[in-house]
Coordinates of C-alpha atoms in Angstrom, one line a residue:
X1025 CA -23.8 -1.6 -23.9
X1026 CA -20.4 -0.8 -25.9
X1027 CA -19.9 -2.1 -29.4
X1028 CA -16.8 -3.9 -29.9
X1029 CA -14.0 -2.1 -31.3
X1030 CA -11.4 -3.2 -34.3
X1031 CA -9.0 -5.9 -33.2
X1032 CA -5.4 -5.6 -31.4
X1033 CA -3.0 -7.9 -32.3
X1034 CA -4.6 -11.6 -31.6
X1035 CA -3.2 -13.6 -28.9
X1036 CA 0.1 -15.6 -29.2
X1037 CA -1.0 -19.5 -30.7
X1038 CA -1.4 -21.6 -27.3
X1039 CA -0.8 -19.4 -24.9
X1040 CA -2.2 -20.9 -21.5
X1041 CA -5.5 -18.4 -20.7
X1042 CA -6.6 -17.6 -17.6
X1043 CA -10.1 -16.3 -16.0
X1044 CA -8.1 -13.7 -13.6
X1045 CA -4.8 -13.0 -14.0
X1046 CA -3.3 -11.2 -10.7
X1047 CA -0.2 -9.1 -11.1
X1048 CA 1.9 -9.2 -7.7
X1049 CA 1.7 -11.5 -4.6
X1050 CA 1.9 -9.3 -1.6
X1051 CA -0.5 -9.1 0.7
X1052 CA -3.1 -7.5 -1.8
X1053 CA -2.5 -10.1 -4.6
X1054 CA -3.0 -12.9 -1.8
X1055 CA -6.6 -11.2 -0.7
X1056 CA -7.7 -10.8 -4.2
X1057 CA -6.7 -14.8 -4.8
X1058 CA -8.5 -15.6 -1.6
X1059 CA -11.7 -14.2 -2.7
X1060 CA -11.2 -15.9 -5.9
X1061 CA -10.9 -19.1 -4.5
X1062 CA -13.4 -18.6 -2.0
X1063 CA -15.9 -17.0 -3.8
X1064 CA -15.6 -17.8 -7.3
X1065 CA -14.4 -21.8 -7.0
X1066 CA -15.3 -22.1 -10.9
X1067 CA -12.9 -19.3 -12.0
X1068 CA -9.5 -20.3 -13.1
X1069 CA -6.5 -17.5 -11.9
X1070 CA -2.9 -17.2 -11.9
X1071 CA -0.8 -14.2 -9.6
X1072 CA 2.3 -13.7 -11.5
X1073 CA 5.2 -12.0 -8.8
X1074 CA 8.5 -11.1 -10.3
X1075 CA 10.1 -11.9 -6.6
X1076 CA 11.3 -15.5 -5.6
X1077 CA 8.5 -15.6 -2.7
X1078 CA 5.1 -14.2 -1.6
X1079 CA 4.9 -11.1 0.6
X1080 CA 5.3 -8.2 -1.5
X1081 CA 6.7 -5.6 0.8
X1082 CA 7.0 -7.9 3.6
X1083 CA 8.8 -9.9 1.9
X1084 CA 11.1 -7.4 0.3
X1085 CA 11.7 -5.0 3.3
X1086 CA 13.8 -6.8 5.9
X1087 CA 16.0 -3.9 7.6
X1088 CA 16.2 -4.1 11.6
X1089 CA 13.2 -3.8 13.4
X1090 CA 10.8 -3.5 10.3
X1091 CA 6.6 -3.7 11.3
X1092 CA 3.8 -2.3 10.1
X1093 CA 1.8 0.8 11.4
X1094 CA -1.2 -0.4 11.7
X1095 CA -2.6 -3.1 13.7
X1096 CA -2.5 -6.3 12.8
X1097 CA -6.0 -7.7 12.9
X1098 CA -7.1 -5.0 10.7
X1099 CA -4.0 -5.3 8.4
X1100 CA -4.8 -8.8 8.1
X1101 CA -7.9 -10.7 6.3
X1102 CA -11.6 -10.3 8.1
X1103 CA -11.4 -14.3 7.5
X1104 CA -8.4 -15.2 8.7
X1105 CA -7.8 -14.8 12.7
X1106 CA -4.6 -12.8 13.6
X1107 CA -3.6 -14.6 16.8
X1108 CA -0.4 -13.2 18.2
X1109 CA -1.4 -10.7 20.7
X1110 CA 1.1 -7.8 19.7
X1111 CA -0.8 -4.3 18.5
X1112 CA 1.7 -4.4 15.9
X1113 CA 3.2 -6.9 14.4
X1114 CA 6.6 -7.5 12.9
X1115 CA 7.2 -8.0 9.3
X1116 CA 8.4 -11.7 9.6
X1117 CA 4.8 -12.6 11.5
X1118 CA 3.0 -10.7 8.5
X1119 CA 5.0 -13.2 6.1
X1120 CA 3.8 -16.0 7.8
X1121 CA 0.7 -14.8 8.3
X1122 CA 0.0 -14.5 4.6
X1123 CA 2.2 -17.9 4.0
X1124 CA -0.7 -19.5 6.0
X1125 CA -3.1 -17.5 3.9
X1126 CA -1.8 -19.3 0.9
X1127 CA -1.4 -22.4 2.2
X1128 CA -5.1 -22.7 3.4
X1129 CA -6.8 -21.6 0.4
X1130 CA -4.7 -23.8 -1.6
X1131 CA -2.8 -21.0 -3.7
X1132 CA 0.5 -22.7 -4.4
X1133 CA 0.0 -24.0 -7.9
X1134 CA -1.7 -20.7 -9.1
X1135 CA 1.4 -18.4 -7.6
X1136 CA 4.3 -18.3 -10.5
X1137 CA 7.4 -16.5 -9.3
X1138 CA 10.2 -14.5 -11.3
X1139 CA 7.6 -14.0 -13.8
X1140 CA 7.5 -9.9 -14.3
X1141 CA 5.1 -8.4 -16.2
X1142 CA 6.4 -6.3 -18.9
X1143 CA 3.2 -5.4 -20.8
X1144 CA -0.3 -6.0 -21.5
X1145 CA -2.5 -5.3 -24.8
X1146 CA -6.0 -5.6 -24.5
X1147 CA -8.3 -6.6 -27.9
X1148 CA -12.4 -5.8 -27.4
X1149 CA -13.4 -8.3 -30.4
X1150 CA -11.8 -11.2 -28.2
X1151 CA -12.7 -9.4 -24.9
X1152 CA -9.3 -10.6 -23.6
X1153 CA -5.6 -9.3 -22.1
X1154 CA -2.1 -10.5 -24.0
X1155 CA 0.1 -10.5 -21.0
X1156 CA 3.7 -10.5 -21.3
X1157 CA 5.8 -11.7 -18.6
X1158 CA 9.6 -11.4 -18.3
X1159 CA 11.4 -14.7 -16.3
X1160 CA 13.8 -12.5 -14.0
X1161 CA 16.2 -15.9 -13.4
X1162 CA 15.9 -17.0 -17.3
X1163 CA 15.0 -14.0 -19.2
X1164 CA 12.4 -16.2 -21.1
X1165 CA 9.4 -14.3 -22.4
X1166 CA 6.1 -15.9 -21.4
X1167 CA 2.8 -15.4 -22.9
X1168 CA -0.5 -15.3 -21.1
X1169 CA -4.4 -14.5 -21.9
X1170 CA -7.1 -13.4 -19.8
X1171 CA -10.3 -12.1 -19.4
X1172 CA -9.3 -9.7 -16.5
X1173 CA -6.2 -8.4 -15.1
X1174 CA -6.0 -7.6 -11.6
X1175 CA -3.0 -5.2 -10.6
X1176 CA -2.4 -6.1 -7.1
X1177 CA 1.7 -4.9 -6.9
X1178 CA 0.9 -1.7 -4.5
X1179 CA 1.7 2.0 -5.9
X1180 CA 5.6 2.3 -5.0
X1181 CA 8.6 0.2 -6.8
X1182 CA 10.7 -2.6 -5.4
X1183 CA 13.8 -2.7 -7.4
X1184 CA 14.9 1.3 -6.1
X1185 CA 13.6 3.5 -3.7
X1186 CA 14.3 7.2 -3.7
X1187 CA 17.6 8.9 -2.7
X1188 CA 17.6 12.9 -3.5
X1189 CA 21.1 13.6 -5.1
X1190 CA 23.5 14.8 -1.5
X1191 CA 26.1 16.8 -2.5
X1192 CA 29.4 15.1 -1.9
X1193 CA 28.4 11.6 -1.3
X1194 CA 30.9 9.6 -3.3
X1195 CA 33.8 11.7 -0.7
X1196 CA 31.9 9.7 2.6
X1197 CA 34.3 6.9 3.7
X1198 CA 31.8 4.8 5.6
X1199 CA 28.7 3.0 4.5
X1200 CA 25.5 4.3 2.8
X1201 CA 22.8 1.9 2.9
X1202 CA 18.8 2.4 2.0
X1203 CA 16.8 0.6 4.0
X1204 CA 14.7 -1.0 0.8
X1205 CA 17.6 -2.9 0.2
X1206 CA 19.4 -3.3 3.6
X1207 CA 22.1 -5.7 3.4
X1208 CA 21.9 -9.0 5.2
X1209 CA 26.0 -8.9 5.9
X1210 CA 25.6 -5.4 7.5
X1211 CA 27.1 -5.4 11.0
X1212 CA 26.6 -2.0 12.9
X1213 CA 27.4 -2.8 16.4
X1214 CA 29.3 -0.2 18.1
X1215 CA 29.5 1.7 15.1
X1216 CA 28.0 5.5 14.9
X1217 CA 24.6 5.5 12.6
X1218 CA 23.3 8.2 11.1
X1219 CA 19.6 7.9 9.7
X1220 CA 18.5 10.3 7.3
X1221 CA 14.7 10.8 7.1
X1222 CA 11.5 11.3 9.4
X1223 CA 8.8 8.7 8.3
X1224 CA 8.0 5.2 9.3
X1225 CA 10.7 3.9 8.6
X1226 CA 13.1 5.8 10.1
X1227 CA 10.9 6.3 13.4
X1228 CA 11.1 2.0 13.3
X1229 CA 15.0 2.0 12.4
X1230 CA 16.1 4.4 15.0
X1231 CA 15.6 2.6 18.0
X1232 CA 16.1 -1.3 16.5
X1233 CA 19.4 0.0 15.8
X1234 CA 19.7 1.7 19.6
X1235 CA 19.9 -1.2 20.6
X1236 CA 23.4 -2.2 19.5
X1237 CA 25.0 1.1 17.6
X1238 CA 27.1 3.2 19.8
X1239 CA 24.8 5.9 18.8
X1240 CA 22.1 6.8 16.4
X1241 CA 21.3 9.9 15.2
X1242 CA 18.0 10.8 13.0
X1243 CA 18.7 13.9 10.9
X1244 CA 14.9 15.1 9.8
X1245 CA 14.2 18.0 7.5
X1246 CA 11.0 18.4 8.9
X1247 CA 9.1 16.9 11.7
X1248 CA 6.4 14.4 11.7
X1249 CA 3.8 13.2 14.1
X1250 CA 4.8 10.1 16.5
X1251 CA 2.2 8.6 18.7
X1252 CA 3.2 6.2 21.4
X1253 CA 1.1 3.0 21.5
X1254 CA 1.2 0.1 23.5
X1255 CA 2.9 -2.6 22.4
X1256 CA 0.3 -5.1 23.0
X1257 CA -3.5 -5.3 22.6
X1258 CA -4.9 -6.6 26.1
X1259 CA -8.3 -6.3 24.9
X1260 CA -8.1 -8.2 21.8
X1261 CA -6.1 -11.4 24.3
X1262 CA -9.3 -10.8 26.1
X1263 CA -11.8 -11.3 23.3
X1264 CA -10.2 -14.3 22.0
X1265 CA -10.1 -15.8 25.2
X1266 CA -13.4 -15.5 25.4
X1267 CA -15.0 -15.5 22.3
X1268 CA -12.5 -18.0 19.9
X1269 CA -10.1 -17.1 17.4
X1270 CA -12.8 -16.3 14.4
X1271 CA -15.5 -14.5 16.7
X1272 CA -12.7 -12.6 18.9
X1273 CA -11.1 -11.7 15.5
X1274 CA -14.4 -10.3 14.3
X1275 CA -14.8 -8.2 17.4
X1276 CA -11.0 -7.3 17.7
X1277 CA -11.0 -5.4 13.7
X1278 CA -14.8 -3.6 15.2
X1279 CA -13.1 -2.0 17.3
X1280 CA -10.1 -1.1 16.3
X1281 CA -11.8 -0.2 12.6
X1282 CA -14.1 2.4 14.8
X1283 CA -10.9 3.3 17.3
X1284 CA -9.3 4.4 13.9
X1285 CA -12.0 6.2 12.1
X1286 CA -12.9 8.2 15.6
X1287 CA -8.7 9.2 15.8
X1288 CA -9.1 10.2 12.2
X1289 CA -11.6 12.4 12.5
X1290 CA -11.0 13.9 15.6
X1291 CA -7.7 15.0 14.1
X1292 CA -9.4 16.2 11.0
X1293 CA -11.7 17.9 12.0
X1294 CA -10.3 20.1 15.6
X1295 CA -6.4 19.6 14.2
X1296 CA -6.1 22.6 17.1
X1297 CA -6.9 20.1 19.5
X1298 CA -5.1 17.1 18.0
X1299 CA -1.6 18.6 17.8
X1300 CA -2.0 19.3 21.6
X1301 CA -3.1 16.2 22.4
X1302 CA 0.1 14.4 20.5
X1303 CA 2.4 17.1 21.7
X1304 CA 1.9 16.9 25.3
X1305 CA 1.6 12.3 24.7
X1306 CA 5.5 13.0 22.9
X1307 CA 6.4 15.6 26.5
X1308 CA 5.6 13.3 28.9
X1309 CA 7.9 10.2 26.9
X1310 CA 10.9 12.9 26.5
X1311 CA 13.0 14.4 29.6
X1312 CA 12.1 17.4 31.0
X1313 CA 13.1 20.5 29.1
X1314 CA 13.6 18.8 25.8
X1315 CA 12.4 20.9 22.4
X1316 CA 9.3 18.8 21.5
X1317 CA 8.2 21.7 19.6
X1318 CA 11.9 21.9 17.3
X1319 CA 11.4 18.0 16.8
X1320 CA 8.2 16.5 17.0
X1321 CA 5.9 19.6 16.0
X1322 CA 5.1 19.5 12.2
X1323 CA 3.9 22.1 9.9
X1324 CA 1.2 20.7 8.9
X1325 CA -2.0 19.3 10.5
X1326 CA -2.0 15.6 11.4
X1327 CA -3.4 13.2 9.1
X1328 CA -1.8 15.7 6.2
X1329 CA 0.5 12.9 5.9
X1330 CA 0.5 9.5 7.4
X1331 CA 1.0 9.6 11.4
X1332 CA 3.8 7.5 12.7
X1333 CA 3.7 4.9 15.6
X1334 CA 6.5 4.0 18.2
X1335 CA 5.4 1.2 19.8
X1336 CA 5.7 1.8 24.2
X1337 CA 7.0 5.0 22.7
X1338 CA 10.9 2.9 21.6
X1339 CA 11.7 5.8 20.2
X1340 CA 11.1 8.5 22.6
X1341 CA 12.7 5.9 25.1
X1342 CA 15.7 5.6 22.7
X1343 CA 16.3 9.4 23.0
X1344 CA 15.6 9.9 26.7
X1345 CA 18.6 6.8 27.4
X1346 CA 20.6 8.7 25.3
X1347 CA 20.8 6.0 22.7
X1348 CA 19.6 8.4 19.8
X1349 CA 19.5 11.9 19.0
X1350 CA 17.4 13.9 16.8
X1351 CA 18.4 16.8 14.6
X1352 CA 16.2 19.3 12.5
X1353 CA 18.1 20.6 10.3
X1354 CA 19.1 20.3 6.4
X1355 CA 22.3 18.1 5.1
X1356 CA 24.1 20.5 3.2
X1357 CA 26.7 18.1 2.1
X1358 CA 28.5 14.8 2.6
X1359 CA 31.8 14.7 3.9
X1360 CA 34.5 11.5 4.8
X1361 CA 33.4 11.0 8.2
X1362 CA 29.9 11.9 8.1
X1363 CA 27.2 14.7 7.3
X1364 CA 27.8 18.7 7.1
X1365 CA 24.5 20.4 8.4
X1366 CA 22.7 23.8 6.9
X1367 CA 23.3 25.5 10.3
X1368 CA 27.4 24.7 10.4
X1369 CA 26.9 21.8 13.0
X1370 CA 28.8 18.1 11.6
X1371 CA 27.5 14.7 12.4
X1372 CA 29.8 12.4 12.4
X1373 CA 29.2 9.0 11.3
X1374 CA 30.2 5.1 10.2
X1375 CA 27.3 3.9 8.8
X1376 CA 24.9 6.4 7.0
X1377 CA 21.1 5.3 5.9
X1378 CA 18.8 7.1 3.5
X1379 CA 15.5 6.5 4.8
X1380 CA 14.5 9.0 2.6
X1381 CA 11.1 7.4 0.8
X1382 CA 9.3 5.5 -2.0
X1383 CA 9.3 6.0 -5.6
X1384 CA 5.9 5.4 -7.1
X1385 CA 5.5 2.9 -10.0
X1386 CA 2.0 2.9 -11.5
X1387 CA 0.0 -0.3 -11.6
X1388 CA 3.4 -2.2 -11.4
X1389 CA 5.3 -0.4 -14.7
X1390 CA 3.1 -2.2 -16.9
X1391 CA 3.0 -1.3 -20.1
X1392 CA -1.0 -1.2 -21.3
X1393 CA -2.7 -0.9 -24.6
X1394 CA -6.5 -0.8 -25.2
X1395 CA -7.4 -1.6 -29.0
X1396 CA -3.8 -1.0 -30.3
X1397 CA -4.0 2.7 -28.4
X1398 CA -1.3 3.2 -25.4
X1399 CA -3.2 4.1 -21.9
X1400 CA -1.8 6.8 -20.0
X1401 CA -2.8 6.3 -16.3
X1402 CA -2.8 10.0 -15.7
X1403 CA -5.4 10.5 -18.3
X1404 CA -7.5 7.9 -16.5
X1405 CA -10.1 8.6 -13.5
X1406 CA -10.2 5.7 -11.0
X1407 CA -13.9 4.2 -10.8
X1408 CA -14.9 3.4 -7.1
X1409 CA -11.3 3.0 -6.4
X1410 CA -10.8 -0.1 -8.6
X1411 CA -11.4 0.1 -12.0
X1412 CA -9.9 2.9 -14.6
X1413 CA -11.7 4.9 -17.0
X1414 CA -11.8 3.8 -21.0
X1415 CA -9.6 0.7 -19.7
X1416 CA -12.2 -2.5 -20.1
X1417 CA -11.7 -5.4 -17.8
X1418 CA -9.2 -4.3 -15.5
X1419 CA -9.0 -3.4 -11.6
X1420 CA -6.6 -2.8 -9.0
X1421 CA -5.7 -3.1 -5.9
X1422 CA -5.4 0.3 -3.9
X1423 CA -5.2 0.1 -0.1
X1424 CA -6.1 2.8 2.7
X1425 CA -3.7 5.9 3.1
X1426 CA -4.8 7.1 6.9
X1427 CA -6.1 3.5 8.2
X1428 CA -5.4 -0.1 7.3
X1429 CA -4.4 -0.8 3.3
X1430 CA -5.9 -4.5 3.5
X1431 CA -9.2 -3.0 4.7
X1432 CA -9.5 -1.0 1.6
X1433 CA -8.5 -4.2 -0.3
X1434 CA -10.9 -6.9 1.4
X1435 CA -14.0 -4.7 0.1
X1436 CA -12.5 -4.4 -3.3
X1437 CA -12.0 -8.4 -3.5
X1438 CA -15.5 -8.6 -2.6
X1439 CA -16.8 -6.2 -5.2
X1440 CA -14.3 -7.5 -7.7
X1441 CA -16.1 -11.0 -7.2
X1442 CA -19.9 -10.1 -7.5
X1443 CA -18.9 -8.0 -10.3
X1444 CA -17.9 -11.2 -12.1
X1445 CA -20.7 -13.1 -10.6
X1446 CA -22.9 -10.3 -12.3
X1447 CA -21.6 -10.8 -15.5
X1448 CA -21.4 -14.6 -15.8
X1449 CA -24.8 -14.3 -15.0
X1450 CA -25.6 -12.2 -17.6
X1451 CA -23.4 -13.9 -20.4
X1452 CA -21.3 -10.7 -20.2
X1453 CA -17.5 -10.3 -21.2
X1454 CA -16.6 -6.7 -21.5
X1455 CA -17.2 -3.9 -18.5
X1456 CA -15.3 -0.3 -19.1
X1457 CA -16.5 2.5 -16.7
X1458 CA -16.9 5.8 -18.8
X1459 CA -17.4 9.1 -17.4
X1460 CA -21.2 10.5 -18.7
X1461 CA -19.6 14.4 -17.9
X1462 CA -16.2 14.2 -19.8
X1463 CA -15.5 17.8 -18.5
X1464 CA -16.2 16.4 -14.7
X1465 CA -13.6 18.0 -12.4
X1466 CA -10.9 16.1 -11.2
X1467 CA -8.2 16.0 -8.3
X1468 CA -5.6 13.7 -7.6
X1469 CA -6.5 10.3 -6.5
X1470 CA -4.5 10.3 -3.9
X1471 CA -5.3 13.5 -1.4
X1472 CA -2.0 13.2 0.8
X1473 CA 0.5 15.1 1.2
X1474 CA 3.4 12.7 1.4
X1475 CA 6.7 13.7 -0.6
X1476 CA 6.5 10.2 -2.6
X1477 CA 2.6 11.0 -3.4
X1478 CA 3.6 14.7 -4.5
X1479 CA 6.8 13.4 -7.0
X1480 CA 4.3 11.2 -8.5
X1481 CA 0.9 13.4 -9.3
X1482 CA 1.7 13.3 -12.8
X1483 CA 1.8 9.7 -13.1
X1484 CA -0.9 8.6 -10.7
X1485 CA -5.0 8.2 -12.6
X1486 CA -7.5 10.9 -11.2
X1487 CA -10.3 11.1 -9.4
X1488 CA -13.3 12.8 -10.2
X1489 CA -16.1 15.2 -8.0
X1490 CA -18.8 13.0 -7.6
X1491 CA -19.3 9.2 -6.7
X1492 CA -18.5 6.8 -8.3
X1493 CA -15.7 8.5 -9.3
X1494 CA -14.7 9.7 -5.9
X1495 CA -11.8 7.5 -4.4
X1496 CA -13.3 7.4 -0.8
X1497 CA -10.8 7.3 2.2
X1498 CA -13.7 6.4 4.8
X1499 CA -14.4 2.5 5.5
X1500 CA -17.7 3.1 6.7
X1501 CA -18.6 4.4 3.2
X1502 CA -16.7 2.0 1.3
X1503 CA -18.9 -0.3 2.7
X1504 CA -22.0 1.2 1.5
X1505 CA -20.3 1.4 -1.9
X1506 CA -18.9 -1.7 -2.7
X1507 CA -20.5 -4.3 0.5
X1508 CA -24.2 -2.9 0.4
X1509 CA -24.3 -1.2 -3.0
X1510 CA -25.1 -3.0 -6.2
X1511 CA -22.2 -3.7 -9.2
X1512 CA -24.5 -1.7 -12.0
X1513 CA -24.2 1.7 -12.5
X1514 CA -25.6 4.0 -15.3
X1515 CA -21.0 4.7 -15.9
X1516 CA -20.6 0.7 -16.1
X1517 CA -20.7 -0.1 -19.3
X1518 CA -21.1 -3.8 -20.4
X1519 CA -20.6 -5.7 -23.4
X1520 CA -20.2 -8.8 -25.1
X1521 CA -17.0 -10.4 -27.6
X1522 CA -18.1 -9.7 -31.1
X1523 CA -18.4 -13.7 -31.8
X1524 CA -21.6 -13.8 -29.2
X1525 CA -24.8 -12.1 -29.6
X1526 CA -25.9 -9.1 -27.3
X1527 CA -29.0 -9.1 -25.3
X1528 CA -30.4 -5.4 -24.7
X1529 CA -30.7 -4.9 -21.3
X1530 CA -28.7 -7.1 -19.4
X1531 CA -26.1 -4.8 -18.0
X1532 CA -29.3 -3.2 -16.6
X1533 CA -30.0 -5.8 -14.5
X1534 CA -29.5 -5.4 -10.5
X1535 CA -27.7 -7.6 -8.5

């Protein structure tokens, strides 16, 4: 058990208290509120979003072609059925899909938008949170309490993404555009586009804007790994067909969660062997004699960073029509009608888009205080990938890097829920994880090499050697961990609100 500490500040007179309170409505917020509602009927919860609708990055990301990487019925909920039959979907189709969510499960009333969370102080002798909340149409400052916050607003922020500094931008008479905030009056028909960047979202841009553009050119620093895959899922039509929408869904997210982890570690573990393999997939999408090595060979092994997906290989297509080009190469500057290159070659251009990543905001920019002291993520170590070191009463929401984010976030909702199951039970209100080893080693808690992952390190919590302080990227273990395993552990610590009486040897107690 841990002893209560001395006071924070008390709570604001009246302030409306909550059970939960979930920070963000994208598609982890509305999981976590699911499992709330579905599991814990008796809890009362609010999800505070600072957007004007639910989605989270669907709902923020609407540049041309936008869809996610991974397939849909693993992206989605294991209880509720994704039922269009493409392998990936679109990002309107995930914001209807998690509309539904909402709508089913009744979450409406508990969602308040343009309510931004500014900062959060946490007092042990009331085992509760002081939320502050920011109206973003009013300004009006709104108080909350609760007994747990859930930060459920991703790892990256929404209101800028990140642009490296190009010299001579301001001379470039066209338009520069980044696709987190593409604009809905942009017209680039017939005009010549220039996309800046390698990832996923410039492998999706490229050949949605083919389509219209006189021409699109992809200017990548380095390469990265693009693997064709069918546009639609015949299987999973089949298994629904035969089986219903719940038991085909079931069946659909078995196999693609093992189709996944197999890829995964086939590429880990002969990398050799993997590059081949996507080298020679890229060769026979591109026309003969074309530099696959140049442009689609990166330095590193696959899985390093995050493979991308062109679905019935758009992009390759794209290229071999002549509809797009890609160039290696470095932008040495901007100039008035496009983009001076390293090696002395110029792209011209009308329309120029900076595709060039995500900048990382820490369990949503919150501003946290434990007891009157300030927490520092970084000097936190992530316990079983939800819940942060010396920080009582809090968890997050932190999705898959090489597989499906939601599948990550669908065992942490479940674990969240016995967790405070266990402690109702057990007339609990305080649970802070504490390292026994202070010393232990630790590593970042994301191991990926991704530039937006890098810039951040120093702001991101740790993870530690060992479990539970290992952040695990393998669902199959997950499972075990927080499905099959039990909520106590000798680095839980429980406790109790200094007005109620402790009983030794609750937290103890297995569930």
């Amino acid at each position: 058990m841990i002893s209560s500490l001395p006071a924070a500040a008390g709570p604001a007179a009246g302030a409306e208290h909550v059970d939960v309170l979930v920070v963000g409505a994208g598609i982890s917020g509305i999981g976590i509120a699911c499992h709330l509602r579905r599991e814990l009927p008796g809890k009362s919860f609010a999800v505070l979003e600072a957007r004007a609708g639910l989605g989270g990055t669907w709902d923020l990301f609407r540049y041309p072609g936008v869809r996610s990487d991974s397939d849909p019925h693993t992206l989605g909920y294991a209880f509720k059925p994704w039922r269009d039959g493409r392998a990936l979907a679109d990002g309107s189709l995930i914001r209807d899909y998690l509309r539904e969510a909402a709508a089913e499960h009744g979450l409406e009333e508990a969602i308040r938008y343009r309510h931004r969370v500014r900062s959060a102080s946490w007092s042990s002798e009331r085992a509760r949170w002081t939320v502050e909340a920011e109206r973003t149409d009013t300004g009006e400052r709104v108080t909350l309490t609760c007994g747990w916050l859930f930060a459920a607003s991703g790892y990256y922020r929404y209101d800028e993404g990140h642009t490296p500094r190009f010299e001579g931008r301001e001379r470039f008479r066209g338009t520069v555009v980044h696709p987190q905030h593409w604009p809905d009056d942009l017209d680039h028909a017939g005009r010549r586009v220039l996309v800046i960047g390698s990832g996923a979202t410039a492998v999706t841009l490229v050949p949605a804007l083919a389509g219209s553009a006189a021409h699109v050119t992809m200017v990548q620093r380095t390469p990265t790994y693009v693997l064709p895959v069918n546009r639609r899922d015949a299987i999973a039509g089949a298994l629904r067909a035969c089986f219903g929408d719940a038991r085909g869904h079931a069946l659909v997210r078995w196999k693609n969660i093992r189709l996944q982890t197999a890829f995964f570690r086939f590429c880990r573990r002969w990398p050799g062997a993997a590059r081949r393999l996507i080298r020679w997939l890229n060769a026979r999408q591109l026309p003969p004699g074309y530099p696959v090595h140049e442009h689609f060979a990166p330095p590193y092994d696959p899985w390093d960073q995050r493979l991308c997906t062109a679905p019935d290989g758009d992009l390759f297509r794209a290229v071999r029509e002549g509809r797009a080009t890609v160039v290696t190469d470095r932008i040495a500057a901007f100039t008035e009608t496009g983009v001076a290159l390293g090696s002395g070659r110029h792209v011209e251009a009308d329309v120029i888009v900076t595709a060039t990543g995500l900048d990382v905001q820490v369990l949503g920019g919150i501003d946290l205080t434990v007891d009157g002291t300030p927490v520092r993520p970084a000097d936190t170590v992530a316990f079983k990938g939800l819940l942060l070191s010396g920080v009582p009463n809090l968890a997050f929401a932190l999705g898959y890097t090489h597989a499906s984010w939601t599948l990550k976030v669908g065992l942490v909702g479940e674990h969240f829920c016995r967790l405070l199951r266990h402690m109702d039970a057990h007339g609990l209100d305080l649970c802070r994880p504490e390292p026994a080893d202070p010393a232990m080693p630790t590593r970042p808690l994301l191991d990926f090499g991704a530039g937006y992952v890098r810039r951040a390190a120093d702001r991101l919590p740790r993870q530690g050697d060992r479990g539970p302080w290992r952040t695990s990227a393998d669902y199959r273990a997950d499972v075990r961990l927080l499905r099959a395993g039990g909520v106590v552990d000798p680095e839980l610590r429980f406790g109790r609100a200094t007005a109620r009486a402790a009983r030794p040897g609750d937290a103890r107690r297995t569930v």
